[in-house]
PDB file of C-alpha atoms in Angstrom:
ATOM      1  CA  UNK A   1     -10.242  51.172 -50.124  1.00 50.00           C
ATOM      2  CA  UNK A   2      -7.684  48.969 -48.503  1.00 57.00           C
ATOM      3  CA  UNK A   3      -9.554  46.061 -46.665  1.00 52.00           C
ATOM      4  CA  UNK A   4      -7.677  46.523 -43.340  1.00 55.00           C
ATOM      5  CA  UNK A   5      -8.505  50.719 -43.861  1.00 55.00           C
ATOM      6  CA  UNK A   6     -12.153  49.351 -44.177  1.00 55.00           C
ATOM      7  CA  UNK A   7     -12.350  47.288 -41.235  1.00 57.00           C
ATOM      8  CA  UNK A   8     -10.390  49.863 -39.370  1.00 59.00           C
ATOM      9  CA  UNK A   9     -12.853  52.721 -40.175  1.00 57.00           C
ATOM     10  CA  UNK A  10     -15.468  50.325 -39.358  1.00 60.00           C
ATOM     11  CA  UNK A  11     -14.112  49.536 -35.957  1.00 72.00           C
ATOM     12  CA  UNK A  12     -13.709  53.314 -35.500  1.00 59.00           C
ATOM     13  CA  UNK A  13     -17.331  53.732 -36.239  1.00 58.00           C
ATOM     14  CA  UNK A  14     -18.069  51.084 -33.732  1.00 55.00           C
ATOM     15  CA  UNK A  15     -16.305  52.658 -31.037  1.00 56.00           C
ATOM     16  CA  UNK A  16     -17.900  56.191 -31.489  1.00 54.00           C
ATOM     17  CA  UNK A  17     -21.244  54.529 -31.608  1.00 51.00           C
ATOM     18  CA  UNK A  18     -20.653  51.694 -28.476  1.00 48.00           C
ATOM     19  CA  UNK A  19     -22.069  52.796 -24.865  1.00 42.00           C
ATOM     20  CA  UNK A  20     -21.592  50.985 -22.385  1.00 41.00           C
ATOM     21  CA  UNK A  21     -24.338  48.230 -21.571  1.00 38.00           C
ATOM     22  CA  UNK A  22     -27.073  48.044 -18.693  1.00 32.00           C
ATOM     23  CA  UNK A  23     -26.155  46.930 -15.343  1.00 31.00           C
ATOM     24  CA  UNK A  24     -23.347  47.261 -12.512  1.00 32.00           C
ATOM     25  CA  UNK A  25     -19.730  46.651 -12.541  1.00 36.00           C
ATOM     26  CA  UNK A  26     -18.775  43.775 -11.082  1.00 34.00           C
ATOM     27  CA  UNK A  27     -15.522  43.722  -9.159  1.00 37.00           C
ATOM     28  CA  UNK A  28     -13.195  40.555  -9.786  1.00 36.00           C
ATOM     29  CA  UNK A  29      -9.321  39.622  -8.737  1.00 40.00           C
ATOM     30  CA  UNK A  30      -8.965  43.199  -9.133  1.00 46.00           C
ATOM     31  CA  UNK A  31     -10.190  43.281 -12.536  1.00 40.00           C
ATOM     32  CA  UNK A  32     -13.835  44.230 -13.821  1.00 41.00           C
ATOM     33  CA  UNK A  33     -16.326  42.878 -16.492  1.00 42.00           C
ATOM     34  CA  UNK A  34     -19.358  44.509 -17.587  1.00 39.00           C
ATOM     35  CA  UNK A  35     -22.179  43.466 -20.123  1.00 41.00           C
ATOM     36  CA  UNK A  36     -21.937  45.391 -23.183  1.00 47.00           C
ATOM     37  CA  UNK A  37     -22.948  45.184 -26.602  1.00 61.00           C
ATOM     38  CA  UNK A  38     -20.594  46.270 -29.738  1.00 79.00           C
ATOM     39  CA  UNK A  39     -17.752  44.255 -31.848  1.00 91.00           C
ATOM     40  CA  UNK A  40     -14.974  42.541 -29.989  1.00 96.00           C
ATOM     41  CA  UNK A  41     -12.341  44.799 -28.912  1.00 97.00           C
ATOM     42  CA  UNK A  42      -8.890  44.159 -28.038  1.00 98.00           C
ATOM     43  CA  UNK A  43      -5.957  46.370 -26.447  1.00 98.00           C
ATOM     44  CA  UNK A  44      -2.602  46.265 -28.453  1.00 98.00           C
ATOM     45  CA  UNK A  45       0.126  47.125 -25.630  1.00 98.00           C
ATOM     46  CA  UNK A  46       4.107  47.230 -26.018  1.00 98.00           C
ATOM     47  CA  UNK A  47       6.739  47.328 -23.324  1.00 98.00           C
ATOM     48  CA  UNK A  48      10.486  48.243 -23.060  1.00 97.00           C
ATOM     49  CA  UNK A  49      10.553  51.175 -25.882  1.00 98.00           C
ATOM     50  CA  UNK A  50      10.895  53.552 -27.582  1.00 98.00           C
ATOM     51  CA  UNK A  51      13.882  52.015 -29.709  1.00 97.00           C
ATOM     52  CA  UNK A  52      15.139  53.352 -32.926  1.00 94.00           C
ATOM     53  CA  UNK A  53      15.959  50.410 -34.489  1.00 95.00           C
ATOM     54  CA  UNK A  54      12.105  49.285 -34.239  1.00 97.00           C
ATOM     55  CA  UNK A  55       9.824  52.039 -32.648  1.00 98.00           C
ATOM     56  CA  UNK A  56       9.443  53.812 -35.911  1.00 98.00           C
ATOM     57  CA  UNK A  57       8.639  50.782 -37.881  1.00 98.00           C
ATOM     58  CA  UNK A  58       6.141  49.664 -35.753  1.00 98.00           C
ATOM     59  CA  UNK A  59       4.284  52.972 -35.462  1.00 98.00           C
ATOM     60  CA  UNK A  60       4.485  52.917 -39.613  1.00 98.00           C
ATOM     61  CA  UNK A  61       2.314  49.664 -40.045  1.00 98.00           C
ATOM     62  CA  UNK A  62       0.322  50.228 -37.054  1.00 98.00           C
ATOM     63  CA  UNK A  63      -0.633  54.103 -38.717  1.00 98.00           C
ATOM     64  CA  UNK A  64      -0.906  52.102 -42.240  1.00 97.00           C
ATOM     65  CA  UNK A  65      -3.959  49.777 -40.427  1.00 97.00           C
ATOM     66  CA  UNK A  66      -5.301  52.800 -37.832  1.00 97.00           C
ATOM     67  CA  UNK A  67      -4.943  50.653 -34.805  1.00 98.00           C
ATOM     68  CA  UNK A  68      -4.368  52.431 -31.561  1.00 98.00           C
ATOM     69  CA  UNK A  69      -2.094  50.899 -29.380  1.00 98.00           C
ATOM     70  CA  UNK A  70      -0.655  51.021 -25.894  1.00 98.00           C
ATOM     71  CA  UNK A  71       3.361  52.460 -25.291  1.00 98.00           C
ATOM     72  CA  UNK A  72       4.851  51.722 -21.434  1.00 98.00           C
ATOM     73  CA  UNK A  73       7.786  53.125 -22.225  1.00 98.00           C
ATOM     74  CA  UNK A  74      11.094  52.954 -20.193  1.00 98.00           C
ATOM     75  CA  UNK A  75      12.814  56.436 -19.327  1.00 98.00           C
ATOM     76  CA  UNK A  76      16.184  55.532 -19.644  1.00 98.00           C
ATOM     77  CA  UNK A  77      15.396  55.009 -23.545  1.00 98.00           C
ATOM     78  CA  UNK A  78      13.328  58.002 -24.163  1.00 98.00           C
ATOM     79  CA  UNK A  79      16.659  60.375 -24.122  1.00 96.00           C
ATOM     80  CA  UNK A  80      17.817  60.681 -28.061  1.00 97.00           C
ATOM     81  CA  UNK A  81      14.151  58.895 -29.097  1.00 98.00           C
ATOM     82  CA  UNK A  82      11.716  62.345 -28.027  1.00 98.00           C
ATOM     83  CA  UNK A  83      10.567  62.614 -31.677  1.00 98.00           C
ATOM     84  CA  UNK A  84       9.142  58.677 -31.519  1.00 98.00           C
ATOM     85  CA  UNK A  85       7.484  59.732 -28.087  1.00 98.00           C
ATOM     86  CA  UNK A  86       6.065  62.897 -29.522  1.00 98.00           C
ATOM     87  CA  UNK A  87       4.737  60.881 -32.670  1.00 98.00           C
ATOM     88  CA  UNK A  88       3.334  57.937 -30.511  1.00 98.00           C
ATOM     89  CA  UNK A  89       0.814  60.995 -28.536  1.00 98.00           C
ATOM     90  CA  UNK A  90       0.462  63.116 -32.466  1.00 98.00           C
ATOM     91  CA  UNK A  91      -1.077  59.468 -33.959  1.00 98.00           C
ATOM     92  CA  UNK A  92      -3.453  58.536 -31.346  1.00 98.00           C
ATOM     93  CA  UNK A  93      -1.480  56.151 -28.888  1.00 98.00           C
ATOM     94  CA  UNK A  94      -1.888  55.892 -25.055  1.00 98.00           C
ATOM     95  CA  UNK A  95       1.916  56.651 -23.567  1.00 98.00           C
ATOM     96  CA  UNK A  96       2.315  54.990 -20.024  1.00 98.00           C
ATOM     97  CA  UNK A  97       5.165  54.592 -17.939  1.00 98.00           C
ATOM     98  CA  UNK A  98       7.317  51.182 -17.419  1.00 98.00           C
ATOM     99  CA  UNK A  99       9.814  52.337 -14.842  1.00 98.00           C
ATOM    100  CA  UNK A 100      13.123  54.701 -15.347  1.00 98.00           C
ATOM    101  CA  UNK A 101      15.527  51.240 -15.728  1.00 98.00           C
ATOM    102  CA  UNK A 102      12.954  48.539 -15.700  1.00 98.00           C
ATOM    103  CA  UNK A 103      13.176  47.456 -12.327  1.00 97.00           C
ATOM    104  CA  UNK A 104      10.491  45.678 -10.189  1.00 97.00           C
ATOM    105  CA  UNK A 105       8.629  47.867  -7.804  1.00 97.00           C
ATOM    106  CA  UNK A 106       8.584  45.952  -5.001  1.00 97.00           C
ATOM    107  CA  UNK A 107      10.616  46.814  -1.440  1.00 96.00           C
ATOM    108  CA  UNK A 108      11.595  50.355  -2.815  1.00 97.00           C
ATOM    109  CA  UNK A 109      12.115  53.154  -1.007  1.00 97.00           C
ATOM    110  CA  UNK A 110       9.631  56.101  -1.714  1.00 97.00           C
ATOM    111  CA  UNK A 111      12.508  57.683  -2.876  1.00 97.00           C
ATOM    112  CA  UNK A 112      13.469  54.863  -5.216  1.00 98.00           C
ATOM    113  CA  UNK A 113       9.822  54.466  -5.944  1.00 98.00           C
ATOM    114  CA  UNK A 114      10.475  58.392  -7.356  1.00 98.00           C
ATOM    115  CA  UNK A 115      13.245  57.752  -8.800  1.00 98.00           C
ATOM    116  CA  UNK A 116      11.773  55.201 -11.365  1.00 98.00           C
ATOM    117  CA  UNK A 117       8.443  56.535 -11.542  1.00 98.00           C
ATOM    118  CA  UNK A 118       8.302  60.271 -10.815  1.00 97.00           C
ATOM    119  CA  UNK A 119      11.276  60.985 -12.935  1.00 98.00           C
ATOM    120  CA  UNK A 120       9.889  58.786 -16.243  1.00 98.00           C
ATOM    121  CA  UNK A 121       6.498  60.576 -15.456  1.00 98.00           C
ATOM    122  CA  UNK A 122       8.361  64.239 -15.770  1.00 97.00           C
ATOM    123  CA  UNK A 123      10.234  63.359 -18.742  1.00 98.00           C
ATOM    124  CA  UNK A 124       6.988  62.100 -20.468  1.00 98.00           C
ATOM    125  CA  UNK A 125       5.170  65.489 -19.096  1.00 98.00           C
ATOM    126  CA  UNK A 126       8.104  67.681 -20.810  1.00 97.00           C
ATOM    127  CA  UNK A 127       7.379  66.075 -23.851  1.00 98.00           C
ATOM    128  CA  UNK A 128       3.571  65.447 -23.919  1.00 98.00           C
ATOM    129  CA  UNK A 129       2.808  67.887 -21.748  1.00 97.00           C
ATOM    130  CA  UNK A 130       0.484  67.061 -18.259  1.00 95.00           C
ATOM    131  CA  UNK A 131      -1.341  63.898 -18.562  1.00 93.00           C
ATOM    132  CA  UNK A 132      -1.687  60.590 -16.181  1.00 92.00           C
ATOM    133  CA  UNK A 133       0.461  58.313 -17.225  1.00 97.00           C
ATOM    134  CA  UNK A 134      -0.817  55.373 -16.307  1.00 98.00           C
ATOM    135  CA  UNK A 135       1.550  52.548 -14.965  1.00 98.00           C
ATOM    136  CA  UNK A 136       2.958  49.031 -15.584  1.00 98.00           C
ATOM    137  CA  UNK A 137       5.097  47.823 -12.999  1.00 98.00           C
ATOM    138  CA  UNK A 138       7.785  45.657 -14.887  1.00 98.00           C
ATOM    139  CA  UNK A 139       6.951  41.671 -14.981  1.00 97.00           C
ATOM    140  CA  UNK A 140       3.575  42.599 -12.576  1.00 97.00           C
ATOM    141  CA  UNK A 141       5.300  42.810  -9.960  1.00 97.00           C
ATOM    142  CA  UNK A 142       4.561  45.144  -7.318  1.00 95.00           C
ATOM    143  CA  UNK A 143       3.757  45.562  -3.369  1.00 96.00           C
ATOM    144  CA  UNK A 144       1.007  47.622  -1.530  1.00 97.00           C
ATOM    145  CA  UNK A 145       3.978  50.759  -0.769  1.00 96.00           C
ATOM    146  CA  UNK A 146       4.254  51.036  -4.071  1.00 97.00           C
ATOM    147  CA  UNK A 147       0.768  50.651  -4.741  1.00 97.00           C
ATOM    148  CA  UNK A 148      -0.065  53.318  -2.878  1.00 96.00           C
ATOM    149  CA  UNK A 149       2.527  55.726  -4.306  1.00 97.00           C
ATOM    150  CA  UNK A 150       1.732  55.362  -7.917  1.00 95.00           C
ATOM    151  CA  UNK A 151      -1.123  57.923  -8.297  1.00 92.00           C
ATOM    152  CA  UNK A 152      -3.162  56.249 -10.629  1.00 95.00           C
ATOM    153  CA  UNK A 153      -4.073  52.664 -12.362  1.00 97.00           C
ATOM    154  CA  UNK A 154      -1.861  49.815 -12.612  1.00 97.00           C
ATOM    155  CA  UNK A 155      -2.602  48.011 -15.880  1.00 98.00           C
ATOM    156  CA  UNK A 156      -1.119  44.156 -16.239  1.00 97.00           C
ATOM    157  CA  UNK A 157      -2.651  42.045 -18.996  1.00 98.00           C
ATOM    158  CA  UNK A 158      -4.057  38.780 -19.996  1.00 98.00           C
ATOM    159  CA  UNK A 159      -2.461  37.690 -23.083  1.00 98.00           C
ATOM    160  CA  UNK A 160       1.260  37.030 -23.239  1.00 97.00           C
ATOM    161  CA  UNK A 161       2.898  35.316 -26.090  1.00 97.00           C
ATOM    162  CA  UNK A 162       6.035  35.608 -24.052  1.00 95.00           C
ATOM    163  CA  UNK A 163       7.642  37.464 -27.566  1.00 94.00           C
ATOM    164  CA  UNK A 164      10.392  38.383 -25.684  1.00 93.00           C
ATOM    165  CA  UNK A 165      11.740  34.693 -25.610  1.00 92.00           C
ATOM    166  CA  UNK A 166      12.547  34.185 -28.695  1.00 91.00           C
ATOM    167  CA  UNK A 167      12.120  35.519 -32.198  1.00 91.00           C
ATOM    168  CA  UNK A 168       9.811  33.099 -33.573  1.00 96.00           C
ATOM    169  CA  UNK A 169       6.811  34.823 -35.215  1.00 97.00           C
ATOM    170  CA  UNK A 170       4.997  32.250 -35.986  1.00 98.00           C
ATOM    171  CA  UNK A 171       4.404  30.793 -32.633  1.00 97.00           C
ATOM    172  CA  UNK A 172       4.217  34.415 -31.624  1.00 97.00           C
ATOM    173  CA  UNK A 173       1.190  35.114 -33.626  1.00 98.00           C
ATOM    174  CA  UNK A 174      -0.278  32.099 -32.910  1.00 98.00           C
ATOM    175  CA  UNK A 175       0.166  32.216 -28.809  1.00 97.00           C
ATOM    176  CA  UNK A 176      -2.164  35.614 -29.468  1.00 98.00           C
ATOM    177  CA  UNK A 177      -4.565  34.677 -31.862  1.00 97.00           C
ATOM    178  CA  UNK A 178      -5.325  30.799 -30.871  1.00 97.00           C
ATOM    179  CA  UNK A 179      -5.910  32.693 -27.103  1.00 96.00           C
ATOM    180  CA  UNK A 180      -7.461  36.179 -27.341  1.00 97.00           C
ATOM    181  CA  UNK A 181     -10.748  37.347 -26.436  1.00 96.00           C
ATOM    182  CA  UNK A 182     -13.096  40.058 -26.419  1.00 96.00           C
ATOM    183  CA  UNK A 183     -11.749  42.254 -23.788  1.00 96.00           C
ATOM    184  CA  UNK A 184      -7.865  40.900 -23.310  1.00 98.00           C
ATOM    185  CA  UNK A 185      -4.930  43.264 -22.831  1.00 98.00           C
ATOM    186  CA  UNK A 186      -2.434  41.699 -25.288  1.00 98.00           C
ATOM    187  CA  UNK A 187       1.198  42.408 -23.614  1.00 98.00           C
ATOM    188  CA  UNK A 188       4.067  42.264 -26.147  1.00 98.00           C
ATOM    189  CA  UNK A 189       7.385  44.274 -26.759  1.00 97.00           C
ATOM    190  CA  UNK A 190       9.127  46.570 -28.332  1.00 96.00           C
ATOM    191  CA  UNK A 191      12.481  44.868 -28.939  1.00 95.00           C
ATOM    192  CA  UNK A 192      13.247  42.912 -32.608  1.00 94.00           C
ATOM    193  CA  UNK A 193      12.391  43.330 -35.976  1.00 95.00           C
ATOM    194  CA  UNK A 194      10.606  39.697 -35.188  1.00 95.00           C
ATOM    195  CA  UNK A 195       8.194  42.059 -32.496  1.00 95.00           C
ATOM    196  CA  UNK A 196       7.545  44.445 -34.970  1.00 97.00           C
ATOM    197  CA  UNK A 197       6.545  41.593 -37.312  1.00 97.00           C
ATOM    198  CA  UNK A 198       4.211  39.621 -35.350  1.00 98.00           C
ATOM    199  CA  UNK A 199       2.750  42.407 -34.029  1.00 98.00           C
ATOM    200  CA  UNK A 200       1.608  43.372 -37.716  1.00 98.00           C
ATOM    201  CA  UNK A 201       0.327  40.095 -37.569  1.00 98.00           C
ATOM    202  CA  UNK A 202      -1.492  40.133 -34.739  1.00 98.00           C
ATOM    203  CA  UNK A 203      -3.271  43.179 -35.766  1.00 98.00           C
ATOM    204  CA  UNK A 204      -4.021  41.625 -39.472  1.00 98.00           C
ATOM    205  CA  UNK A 205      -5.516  38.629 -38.172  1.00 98.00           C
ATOM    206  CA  UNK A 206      -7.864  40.086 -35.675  1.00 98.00           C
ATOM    207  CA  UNK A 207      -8.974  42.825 -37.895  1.00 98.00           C
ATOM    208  CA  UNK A 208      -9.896  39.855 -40.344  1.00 97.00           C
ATOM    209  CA  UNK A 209     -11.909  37.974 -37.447  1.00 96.00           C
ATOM    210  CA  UNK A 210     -13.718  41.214 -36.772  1.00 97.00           C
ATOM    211  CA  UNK A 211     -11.716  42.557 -33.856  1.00 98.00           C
ATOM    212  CA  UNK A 212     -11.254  46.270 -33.525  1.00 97.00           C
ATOM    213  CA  UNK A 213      -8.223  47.803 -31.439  1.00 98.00           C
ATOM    214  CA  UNK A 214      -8.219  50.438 -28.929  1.00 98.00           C
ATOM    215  CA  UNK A 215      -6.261  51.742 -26.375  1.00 98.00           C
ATOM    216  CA  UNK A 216      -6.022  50.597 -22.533  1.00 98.00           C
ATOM    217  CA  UNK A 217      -8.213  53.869 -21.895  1.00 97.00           C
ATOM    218  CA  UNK A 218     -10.117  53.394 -24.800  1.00 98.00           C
ATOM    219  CA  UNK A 219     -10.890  49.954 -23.892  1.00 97.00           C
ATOM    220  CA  UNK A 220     -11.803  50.307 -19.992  1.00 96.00           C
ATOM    221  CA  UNK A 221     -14.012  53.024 -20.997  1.00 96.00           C
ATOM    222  CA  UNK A 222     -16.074  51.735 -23.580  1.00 94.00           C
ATOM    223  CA  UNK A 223     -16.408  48.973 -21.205  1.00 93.00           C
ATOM    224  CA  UNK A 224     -17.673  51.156 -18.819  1.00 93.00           C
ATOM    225  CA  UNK A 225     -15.312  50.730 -16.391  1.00 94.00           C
ATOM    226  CA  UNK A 226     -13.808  53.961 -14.057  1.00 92.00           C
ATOM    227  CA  UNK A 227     -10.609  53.398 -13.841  1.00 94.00           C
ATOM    228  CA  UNK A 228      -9.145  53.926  -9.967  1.00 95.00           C
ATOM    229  CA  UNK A 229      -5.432  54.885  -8.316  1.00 95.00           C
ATOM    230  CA  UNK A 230      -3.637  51.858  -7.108  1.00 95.00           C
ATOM    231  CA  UNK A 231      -6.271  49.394  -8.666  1.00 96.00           C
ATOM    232  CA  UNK A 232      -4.965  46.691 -11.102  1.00 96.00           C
ATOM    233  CA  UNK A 233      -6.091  46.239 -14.520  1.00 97.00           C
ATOM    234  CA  UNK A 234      -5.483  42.658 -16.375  1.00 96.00           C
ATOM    235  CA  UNK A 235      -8.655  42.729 -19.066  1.00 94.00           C
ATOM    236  CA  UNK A 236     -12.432  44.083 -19.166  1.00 85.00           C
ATOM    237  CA  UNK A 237     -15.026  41.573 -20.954  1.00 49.00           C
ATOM    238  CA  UNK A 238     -18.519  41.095 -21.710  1.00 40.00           C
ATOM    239  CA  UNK A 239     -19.961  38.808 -19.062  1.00 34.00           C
TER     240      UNK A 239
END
């Protein structure tokens, strides 16, 4: 068997066997940490998609080393890409919701606020059918209207190679790897073959260092954390 199958199924195993440790959940900058035992695990996420020139690509290596990943994807882009949507849900992948145009959600209207979220939220449910669809407000930045429209968890991150900058993979991988920890939402994006690269990357070298990969729900709840409307999300860690 392939060695990054192997350490795949191995982290699968892990995750099926992990239950959340003893003791409360401790309530932090509006994140939360809770003791638990079990491998390091890591959430894979990926903003600004889907994008034919790239989606499928990196949902081929990602399927080729079993590592479930995060999708926020951007509704203006879904139109003419349905079939990556559908296949990101079919394969195992959390699909959340990065605004209709990428826009910051801060001083909108609630109608604007529905506009960008409401309407990406019903094209996702025609596809996937109903689900949550949890939310990343584009660049973090959101205020307590919008908050309190969005109808369920806000998840941010904690690890940002900033890939977007350039196409530099090296320094990509390395601005991931030299800084990640058990726990970390990894943000990166859907944009350049370079993205799809280092992400491959990303996922090879953690695998080898004994890090296993799960989704943003995945990841909260084997950390035994409840996720809550209008509550932000950056990581969740062993103490």
């Amino acid at each position: 068997m392939d060695k990054r199958k192997l350490t795949a199924l191995l982290c699968m195993l892990a995750l099926l066997a992990a239950l959340p440790g003893p003791g409360g959940v401790e309530q932090a900058g509006g994140w939360t940490e809770v003791a638990v035992d079990g491998p390091p695990l890591v959430a894979l996420t990926f903003d600004d998609g889907p994008r034919s020139s790239t989606t499928g690509p990196l949902l081929d290596g990602l399927a080729l080393r079993e590592a479930p990943a995060t999708f926020f994807l951007v509704g203006s882009r879904i139109r003419g890409n349905e079939d990556l949507v559908r296949r990101m849900a079919a394969e195992g992948h959390q699909v959340g919701i990065h605004t209709y145009d990428h826009v910051e959600l801060k001083g909108l209207t609630r109608s604007g606020f529905d506009l960008q979220v409401g309407k990406t939220r019903a094209l996702l449910t025609s596809l996937l059918g109903e689900g949550e669809y949890w939310l990343r407000p584009p660049y973090g930045i959101l205020d307590e209207q919008a908050r309190s429209w969005c109808g369920g968890p806000l998840i941010l991150w904690s690890v940002d190679p900033e890939d977007w900058k350039d196409e530099d993979v090296d320094r990509v991988v390395a601005a991931v790897t030299e800084h990640v920890s058990d726990g970390d939402i990894i943000l990166m994006h859907d944009l350049f073959p370079s993205s799809v690269d280092a992400a491959l990357r990303v996922v090879d070298a953690l695998l080898g260092k004994g890090y296993c990969f799960a989704t943003v729900e995945q990841l909260l709840a084997q950390r035994g954390v409840a996720p809550e409307a209008g509550a932000s999300y950056r990581r969740a860690a062993k103490n």
